Tab-separated table of C-alpha atoms in Angstrom:
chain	number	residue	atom	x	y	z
A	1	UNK	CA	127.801	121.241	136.341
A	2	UNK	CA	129.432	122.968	133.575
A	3	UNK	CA	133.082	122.817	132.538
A	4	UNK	CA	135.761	124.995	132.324
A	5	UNK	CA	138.276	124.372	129.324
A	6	UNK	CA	141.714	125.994	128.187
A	7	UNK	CA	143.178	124.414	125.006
A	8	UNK	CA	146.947	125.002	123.953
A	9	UNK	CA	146.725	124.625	120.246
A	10	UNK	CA	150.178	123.484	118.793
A	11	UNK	CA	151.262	122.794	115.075
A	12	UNK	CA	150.841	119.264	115.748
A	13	UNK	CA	155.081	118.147	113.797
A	14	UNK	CA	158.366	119.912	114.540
A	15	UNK	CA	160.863	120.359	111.900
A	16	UNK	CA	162.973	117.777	113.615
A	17	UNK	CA	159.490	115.421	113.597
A	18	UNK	CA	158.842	115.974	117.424
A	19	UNK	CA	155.381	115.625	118.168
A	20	UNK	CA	153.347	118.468	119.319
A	21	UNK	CA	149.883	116.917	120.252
A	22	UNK	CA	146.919	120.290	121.293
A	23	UNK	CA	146.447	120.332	125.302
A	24	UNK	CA	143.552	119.862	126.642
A	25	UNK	CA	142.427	120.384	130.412
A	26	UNK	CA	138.671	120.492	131.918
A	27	UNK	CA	138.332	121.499	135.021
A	28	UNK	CA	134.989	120.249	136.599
A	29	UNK	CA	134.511	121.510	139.719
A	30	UNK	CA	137.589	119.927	141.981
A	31	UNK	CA	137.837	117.308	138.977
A	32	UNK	CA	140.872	118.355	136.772
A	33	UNK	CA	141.438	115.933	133.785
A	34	UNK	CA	144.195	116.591	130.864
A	35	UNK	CA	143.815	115.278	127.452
A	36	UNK	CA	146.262	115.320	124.055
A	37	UNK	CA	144.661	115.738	121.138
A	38	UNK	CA	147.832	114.412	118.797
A	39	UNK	CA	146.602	115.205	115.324
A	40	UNK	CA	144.041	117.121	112.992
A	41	UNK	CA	141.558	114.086	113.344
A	42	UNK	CA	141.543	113.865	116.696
A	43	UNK	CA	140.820	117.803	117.677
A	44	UNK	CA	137.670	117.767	114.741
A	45	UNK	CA	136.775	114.144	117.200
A	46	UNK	CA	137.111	116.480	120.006
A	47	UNK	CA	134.865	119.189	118.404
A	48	UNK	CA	131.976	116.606	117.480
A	49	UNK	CA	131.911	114.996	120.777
A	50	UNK	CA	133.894	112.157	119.776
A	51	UNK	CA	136.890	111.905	121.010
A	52	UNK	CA	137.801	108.932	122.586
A	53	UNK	CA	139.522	109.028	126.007
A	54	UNK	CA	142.376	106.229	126.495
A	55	UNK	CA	142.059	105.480	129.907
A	56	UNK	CA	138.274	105.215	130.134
A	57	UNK	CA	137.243	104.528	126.656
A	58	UNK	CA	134.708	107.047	127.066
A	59	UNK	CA	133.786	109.378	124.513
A	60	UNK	CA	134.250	113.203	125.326
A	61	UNK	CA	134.646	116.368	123.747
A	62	UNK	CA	132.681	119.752	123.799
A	63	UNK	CA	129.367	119.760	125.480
A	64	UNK	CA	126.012	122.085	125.586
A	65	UNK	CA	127.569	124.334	128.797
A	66	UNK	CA	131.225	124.087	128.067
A	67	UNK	CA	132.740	127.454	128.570
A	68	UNK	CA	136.340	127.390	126.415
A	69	UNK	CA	139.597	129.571	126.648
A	70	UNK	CA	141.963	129.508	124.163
A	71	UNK	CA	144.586	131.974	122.592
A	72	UNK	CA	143.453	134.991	120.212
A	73	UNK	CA	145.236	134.604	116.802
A	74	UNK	CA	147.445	132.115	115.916
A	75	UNK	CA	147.850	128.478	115.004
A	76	UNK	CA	144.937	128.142	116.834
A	77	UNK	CA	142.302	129.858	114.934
A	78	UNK	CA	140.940	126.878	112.403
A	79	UNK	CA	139.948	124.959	115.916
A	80	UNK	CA	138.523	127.869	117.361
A	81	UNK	CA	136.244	128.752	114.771
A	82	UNK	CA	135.102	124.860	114.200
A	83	UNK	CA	134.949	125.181	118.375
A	84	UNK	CA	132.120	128.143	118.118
A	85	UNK	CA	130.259	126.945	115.072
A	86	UNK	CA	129.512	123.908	116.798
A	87	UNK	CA	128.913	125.736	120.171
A	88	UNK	CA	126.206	127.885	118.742
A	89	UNK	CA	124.607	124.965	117.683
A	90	UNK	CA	124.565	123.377	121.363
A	91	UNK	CA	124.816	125.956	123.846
A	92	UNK	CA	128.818	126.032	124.611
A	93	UNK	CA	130.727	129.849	125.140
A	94	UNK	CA	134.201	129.926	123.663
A	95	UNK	CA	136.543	132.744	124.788
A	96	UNK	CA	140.196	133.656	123.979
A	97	UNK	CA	142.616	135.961	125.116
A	98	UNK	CA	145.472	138.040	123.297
A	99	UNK	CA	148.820	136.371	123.896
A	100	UNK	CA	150.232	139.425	124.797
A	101	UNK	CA	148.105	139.269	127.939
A	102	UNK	CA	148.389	135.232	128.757
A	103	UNK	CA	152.250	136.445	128.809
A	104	UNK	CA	151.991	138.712	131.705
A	105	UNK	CA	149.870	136.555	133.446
A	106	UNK	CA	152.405	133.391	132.996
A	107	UNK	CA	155.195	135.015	134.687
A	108	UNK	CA	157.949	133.559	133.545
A	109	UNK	CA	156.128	129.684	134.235
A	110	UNK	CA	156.395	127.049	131.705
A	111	UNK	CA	154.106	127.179	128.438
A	112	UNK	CA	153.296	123.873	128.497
A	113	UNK	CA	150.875	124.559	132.032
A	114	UNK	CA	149.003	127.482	129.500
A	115	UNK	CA	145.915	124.891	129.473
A	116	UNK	CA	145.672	124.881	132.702
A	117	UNK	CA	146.059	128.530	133.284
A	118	UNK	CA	143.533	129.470	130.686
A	119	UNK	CA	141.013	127.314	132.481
A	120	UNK	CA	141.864	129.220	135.721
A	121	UNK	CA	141.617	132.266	134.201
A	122	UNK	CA	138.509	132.126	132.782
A	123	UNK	CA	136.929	131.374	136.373
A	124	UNK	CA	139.236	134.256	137.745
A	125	UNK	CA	140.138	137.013	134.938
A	126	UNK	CA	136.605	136.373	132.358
A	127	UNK	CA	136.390	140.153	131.717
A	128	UNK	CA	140.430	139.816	129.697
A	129	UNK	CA	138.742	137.036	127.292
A	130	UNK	CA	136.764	137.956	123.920
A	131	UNK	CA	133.866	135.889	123.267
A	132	UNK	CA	134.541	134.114	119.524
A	133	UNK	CA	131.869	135.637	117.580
A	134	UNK	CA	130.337	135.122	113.624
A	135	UNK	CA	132.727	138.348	113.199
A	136	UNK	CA	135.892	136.855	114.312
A	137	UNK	CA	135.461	133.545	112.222
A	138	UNK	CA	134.658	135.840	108.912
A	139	UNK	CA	138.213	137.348	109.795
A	140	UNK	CA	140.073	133.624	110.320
A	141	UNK	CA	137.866	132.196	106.807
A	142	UNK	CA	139.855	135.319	105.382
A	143	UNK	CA	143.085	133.401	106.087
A	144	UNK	CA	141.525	130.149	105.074
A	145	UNK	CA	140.711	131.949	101.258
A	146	UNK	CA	143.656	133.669	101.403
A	147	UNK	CA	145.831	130.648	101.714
A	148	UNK	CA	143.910	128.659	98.884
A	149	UNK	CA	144.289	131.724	96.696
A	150	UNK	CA	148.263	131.650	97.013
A	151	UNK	CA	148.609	127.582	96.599
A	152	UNK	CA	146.173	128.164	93.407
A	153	UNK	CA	148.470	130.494	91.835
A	154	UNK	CA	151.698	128.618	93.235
A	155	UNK	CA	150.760	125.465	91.472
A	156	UNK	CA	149.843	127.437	88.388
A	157	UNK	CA	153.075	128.838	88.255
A	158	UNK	CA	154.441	125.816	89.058
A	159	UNK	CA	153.042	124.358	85.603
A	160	UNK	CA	153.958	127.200	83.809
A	161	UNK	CA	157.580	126.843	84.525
A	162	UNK	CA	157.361	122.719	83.847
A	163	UNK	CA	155.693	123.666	80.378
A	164	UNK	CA	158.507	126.136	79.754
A	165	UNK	CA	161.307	123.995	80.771
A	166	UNK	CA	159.845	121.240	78.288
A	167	UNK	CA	159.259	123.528	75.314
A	168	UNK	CA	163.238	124.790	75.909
A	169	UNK	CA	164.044	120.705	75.711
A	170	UNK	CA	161.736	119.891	72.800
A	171	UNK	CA	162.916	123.103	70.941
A	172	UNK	CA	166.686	121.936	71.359
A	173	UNK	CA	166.912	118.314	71.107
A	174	UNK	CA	164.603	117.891	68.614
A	175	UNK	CA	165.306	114.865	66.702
A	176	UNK	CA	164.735	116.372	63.478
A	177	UNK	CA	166.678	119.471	64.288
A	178	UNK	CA	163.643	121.213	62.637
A	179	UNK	CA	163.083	124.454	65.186
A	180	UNK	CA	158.969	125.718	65.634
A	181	UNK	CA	158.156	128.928	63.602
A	182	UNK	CA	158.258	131.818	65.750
A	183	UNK	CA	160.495	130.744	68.071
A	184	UNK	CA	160.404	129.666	71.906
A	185	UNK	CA	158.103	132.102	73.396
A	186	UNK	CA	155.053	131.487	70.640
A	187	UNK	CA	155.712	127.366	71.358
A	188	UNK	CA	155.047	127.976	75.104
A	189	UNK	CA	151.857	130.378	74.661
A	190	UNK	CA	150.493	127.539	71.982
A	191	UNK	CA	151.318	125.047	74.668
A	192	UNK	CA	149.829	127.252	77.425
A	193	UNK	CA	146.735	127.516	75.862
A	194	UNK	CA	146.286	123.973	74.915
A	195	UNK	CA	147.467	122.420	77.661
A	196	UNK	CA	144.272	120.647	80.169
A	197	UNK	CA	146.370	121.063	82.918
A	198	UNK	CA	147.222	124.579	82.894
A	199	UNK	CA	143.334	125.902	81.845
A	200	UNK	CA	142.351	123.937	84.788
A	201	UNK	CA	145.197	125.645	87.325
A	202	UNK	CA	143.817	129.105	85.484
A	203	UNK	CA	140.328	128.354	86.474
A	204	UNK	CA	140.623	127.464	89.568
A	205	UNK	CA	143.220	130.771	90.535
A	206	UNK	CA	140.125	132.755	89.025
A	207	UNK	CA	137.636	130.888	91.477
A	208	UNK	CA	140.111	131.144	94.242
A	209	UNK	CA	140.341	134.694	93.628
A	210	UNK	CA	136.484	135.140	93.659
A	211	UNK	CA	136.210	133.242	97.148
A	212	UNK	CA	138.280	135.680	98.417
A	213	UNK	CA	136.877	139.184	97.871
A	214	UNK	CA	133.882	137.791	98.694
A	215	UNK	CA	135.392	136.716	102.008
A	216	UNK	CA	136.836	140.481	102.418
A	217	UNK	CA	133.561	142.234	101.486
A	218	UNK	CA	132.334	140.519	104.763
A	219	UNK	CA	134.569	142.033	106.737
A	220	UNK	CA	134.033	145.327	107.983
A	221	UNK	CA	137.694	146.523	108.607
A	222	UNK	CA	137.843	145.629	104.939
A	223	UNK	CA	134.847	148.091	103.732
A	224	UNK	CA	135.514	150.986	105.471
A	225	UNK	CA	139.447	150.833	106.165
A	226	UNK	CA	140.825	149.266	103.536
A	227	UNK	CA	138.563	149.863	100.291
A	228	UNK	CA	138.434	153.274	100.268
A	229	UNK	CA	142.516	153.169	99.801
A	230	UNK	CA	143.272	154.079	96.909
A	231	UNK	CA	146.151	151.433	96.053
A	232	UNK	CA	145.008	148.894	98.145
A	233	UNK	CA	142.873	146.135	96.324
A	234	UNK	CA	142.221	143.182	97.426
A	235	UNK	CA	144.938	141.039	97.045
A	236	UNK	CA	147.345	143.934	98.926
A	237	UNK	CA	144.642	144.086	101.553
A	238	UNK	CA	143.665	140.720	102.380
A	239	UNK	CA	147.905	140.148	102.972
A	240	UNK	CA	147.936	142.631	105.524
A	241	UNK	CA	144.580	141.671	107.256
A	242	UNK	CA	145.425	137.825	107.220
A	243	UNK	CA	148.741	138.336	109.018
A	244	UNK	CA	147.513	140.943	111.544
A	245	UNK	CA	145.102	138.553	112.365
A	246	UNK	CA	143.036	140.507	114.824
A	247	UNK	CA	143.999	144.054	116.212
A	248	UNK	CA	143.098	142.974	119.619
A	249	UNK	CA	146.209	141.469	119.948
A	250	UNK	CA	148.218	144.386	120.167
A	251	UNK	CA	147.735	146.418	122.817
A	252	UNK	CA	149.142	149.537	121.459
A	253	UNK	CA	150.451	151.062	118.461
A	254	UNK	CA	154.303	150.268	118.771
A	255	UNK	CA	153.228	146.510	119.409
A	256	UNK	CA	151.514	146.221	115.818
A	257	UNK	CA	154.591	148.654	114.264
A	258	UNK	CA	157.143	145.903	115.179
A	259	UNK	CA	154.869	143.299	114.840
A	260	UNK	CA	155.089	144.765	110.724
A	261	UNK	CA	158.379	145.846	110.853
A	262	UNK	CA	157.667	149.635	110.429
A	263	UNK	CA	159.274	150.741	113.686
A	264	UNK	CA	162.451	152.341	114.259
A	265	UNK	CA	165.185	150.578	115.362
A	266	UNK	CA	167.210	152.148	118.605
A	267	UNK	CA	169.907	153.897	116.789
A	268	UNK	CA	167.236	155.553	114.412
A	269	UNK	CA	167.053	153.358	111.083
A	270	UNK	CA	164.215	151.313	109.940
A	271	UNK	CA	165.046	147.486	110.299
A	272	UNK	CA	165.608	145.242	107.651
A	273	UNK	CA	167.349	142.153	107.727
A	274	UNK	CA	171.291	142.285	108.867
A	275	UNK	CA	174.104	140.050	109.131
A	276	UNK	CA	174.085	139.620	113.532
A	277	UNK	CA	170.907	141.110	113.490
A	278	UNK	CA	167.222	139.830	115.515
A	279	UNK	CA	164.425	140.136	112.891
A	280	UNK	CA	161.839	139.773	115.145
A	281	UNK	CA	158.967	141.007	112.657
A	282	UNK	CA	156.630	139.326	110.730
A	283	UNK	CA	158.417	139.275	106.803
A	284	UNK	CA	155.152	138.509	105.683
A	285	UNK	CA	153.487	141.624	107.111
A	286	UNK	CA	156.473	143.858	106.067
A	287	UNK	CA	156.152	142.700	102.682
A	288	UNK	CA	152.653	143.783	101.998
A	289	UNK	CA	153.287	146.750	103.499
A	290	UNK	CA	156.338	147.076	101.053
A	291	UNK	CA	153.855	146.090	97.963
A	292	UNK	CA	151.509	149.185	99.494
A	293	UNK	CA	154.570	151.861	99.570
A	294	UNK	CA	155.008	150.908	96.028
A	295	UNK	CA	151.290	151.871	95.311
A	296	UNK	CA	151.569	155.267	97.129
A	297	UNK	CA	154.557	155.979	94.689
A	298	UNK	CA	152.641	155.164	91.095
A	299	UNK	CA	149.109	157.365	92.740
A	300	UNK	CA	150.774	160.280	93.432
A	301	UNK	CA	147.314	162.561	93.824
A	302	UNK	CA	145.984	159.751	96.305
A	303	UNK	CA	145.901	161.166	99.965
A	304	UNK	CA	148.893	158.523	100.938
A	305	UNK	CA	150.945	158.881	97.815
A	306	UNK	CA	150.601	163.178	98.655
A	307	UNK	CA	152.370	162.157	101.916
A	308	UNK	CA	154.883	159.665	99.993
A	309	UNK	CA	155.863	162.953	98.605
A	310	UNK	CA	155.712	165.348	101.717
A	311	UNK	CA	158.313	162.626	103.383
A	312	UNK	CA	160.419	162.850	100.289
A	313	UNK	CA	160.795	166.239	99.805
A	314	UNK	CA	161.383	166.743	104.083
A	315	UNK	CA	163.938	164.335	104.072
A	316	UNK	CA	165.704	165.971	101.323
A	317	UNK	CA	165.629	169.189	103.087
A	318	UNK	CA	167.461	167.580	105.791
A	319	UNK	CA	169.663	165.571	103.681
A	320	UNK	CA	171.025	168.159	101.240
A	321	UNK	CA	173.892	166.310	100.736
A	322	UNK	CA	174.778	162.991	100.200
A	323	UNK	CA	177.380	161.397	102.850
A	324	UNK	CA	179.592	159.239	103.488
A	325	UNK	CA	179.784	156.554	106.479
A	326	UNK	CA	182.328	155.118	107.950
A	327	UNK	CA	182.288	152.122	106.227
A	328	UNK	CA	182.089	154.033	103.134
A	329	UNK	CA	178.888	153.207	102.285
A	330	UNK	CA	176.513	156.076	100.680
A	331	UNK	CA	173.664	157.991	102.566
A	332	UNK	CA	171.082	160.014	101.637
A	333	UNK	CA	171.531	159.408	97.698
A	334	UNK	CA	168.241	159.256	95.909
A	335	UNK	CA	167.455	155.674	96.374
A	336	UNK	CA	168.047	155.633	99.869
A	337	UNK	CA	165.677	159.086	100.471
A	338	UNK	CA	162.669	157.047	98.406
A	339	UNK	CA	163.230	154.042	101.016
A	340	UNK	CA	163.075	156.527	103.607
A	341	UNK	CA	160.191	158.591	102.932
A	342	UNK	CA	158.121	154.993	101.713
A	343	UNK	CA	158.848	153.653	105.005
A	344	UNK	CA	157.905	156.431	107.091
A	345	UNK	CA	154.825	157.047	105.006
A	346	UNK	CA	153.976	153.381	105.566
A	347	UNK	CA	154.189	153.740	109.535
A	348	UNK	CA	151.977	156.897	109.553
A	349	UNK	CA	149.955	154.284	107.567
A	350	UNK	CA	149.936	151.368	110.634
A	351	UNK	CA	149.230	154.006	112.859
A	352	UNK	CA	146.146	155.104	111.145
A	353	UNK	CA	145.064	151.765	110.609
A	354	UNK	CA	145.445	150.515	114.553
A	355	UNK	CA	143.794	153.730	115.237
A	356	UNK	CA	140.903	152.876	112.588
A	357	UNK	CA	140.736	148.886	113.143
A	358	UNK	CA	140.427	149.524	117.404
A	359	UNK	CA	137.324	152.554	116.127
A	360	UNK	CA	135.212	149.548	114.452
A	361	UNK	CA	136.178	147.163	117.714
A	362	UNK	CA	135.045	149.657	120.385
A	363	UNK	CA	131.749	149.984	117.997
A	364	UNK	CA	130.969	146.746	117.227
A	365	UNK	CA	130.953	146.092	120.998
């Protein structure tokens, strides 16, 4: 008899050191059983087969049948795609559903029964799940890349300033009070360049950054969204892909514009973050999308950096003037019509791209 599975994936360590062990629960026929899987070793145990159950002693984990539900997106997303590697290779199914959805059909219960209810939704509610495809674990090894590409050039950076610092000390306590020819700047790019350390960090932010194209020139939202942008390279597009995640999630447009912070707020202006204020948006996502806007204004004969301009030159039609508000603050100077036209632009620009991404999803269907 097969199984039916929902897993609640958790970050496994609050900030206050709670533990957060994954939730397990197979439902076999009237047989419901409920495991934790408290740390990284024990969900890859889990994945292999080899988990070891407390009570029994018995070894369990996925089997050749095992249909799984999980979450779309996510914390989730590393044990999802070891999950369907490992069921192609024995005959499982796994499935997941957008949050969004799991929401509505929670209804207010407690998150912590979400195992249980994915379980009884896949039996019930199969047709709201996506099956985890080869295509959905190119998009989460995106992440993966992404995230070794930023700790590469963190610790590089990280050297750099320790090198700098120490050049600065050697330079001004130097025992002989004798100061290197050139000055401070020509010490640190001799000790750049001849430092093992450093070359290494160098290297291996160039490798890092080859793994990751390559891991966006599998993706097909990548290809024929993104790299025909002109402005958006790589390292601008693989931000805004990693933190989206998958469209799917989003139901509809508005979802993904707050999601990225490019929505109006209810009185009209674009958020940012405010004294009192809920930032509900993802910074991350907002400040790609920034680094973008910034790209529309240097290509100004690219089709997005043509709008930049369009936006620009309507808003100062409106705004002739520059005013006044009540807390004396200025509006509508120069500075503040760039922000607004670069932020408009950019939502036009989410638009297009839910528009685009949910094209290739219907397709590839």
């Amino acid at each position: 008899m097969f199984r039916l599975i929902g897993i609640r994936h958790r970050i496994k360590q609050t900030a206050d050191q709670k533990a957060h062990p994954t939730q397990v629960t197979i439902v076999t026929g009237e047989d419901v059983q409920t495991l934790d899987l408290a740390d990284e070793a024990a969900e890859l145990n889990w994945v292999l087969g080899e988990f070891t159950v407390k009570n029994s002693k018995k070894k369990d984990g996925l089997r050749s049948g095992d249909q799984v539900a999980m979450i779309l997106g996510g914390s989730g997303d590393n044990l999802a795609f070891a999950l369907s590697r490992r069921a192609e290779e024995i005959g499982a199914d796994i499935f997941r559903m957008p949050a969004a959805v799991l929401k509505q059909h929670r209804n207010g219960g407690d998150k912590n029964d979400d195992a249980s209810l994915l379980a009884e939704l896949l039996k019930t509610n199969q047709q709201e799940f996506y099956e985890t495809q080869p295509r959905d674990r190119d998009l989460i090894w995106l992440r993966v890349s992404l995230q070794a590409r930023i700790d590469a050039m963190q610790a590089r950076i990280a050297c750099e300033q320790r090198l700098h610092q120490r050049v600065i000390g050697q330079t001004f306590c130097s025992p002989e009070g004798k100061f290197p020819e050139g000055g401070i700047e020509k010490a640190f790019a001799n000790l750049k360049a001849n430092d093992a350390i450093m070359q290494a960090l160098i290297k291996e932010e160039k490798a890092r950054d080859r793994d990751l194209k390559k891991a966006l020139e599998a993706l097909p939202v990548y290809e024929k969204i993104f790299k025909p942008i002109e402005g958006c390279g790589p390292a601008i597009a693989s931000r805004i892909i990693s933190v989206i995640q998958d469209i799917r999630r989003f139901p509809t447009a508005a979802k993904l514009k707050a999601f990225c912070g490019a929505h109006l707020l209810d009185d009209g202006r674009f958020p940012r973050r405010r004294s009192g204020e809920l930032a509900n948006w993802s910074p991350d996502a907002r400040q790609a999308l920034y680094l973008l806007g910034d790209q529309f204004n240097y290509r100004a004969d690219s089709f997005w950096g043509r709008k930049f301009r369009e936006y620009k030159v309507h808003f100062r039609t409106v705004h002739p003037e520059i005013e006044i508000n009540d807390k004396g603050k200025k509006k509508y100077t120069d500075g503040h019509i760039h922000k607004m036209a670069t932020w408009r632009t950019l939502t036009k620009f989410v638009e297009f791209l839910y528009k685009e991404w949910w094209r290739l999803e219907n397709e590839a269907k």
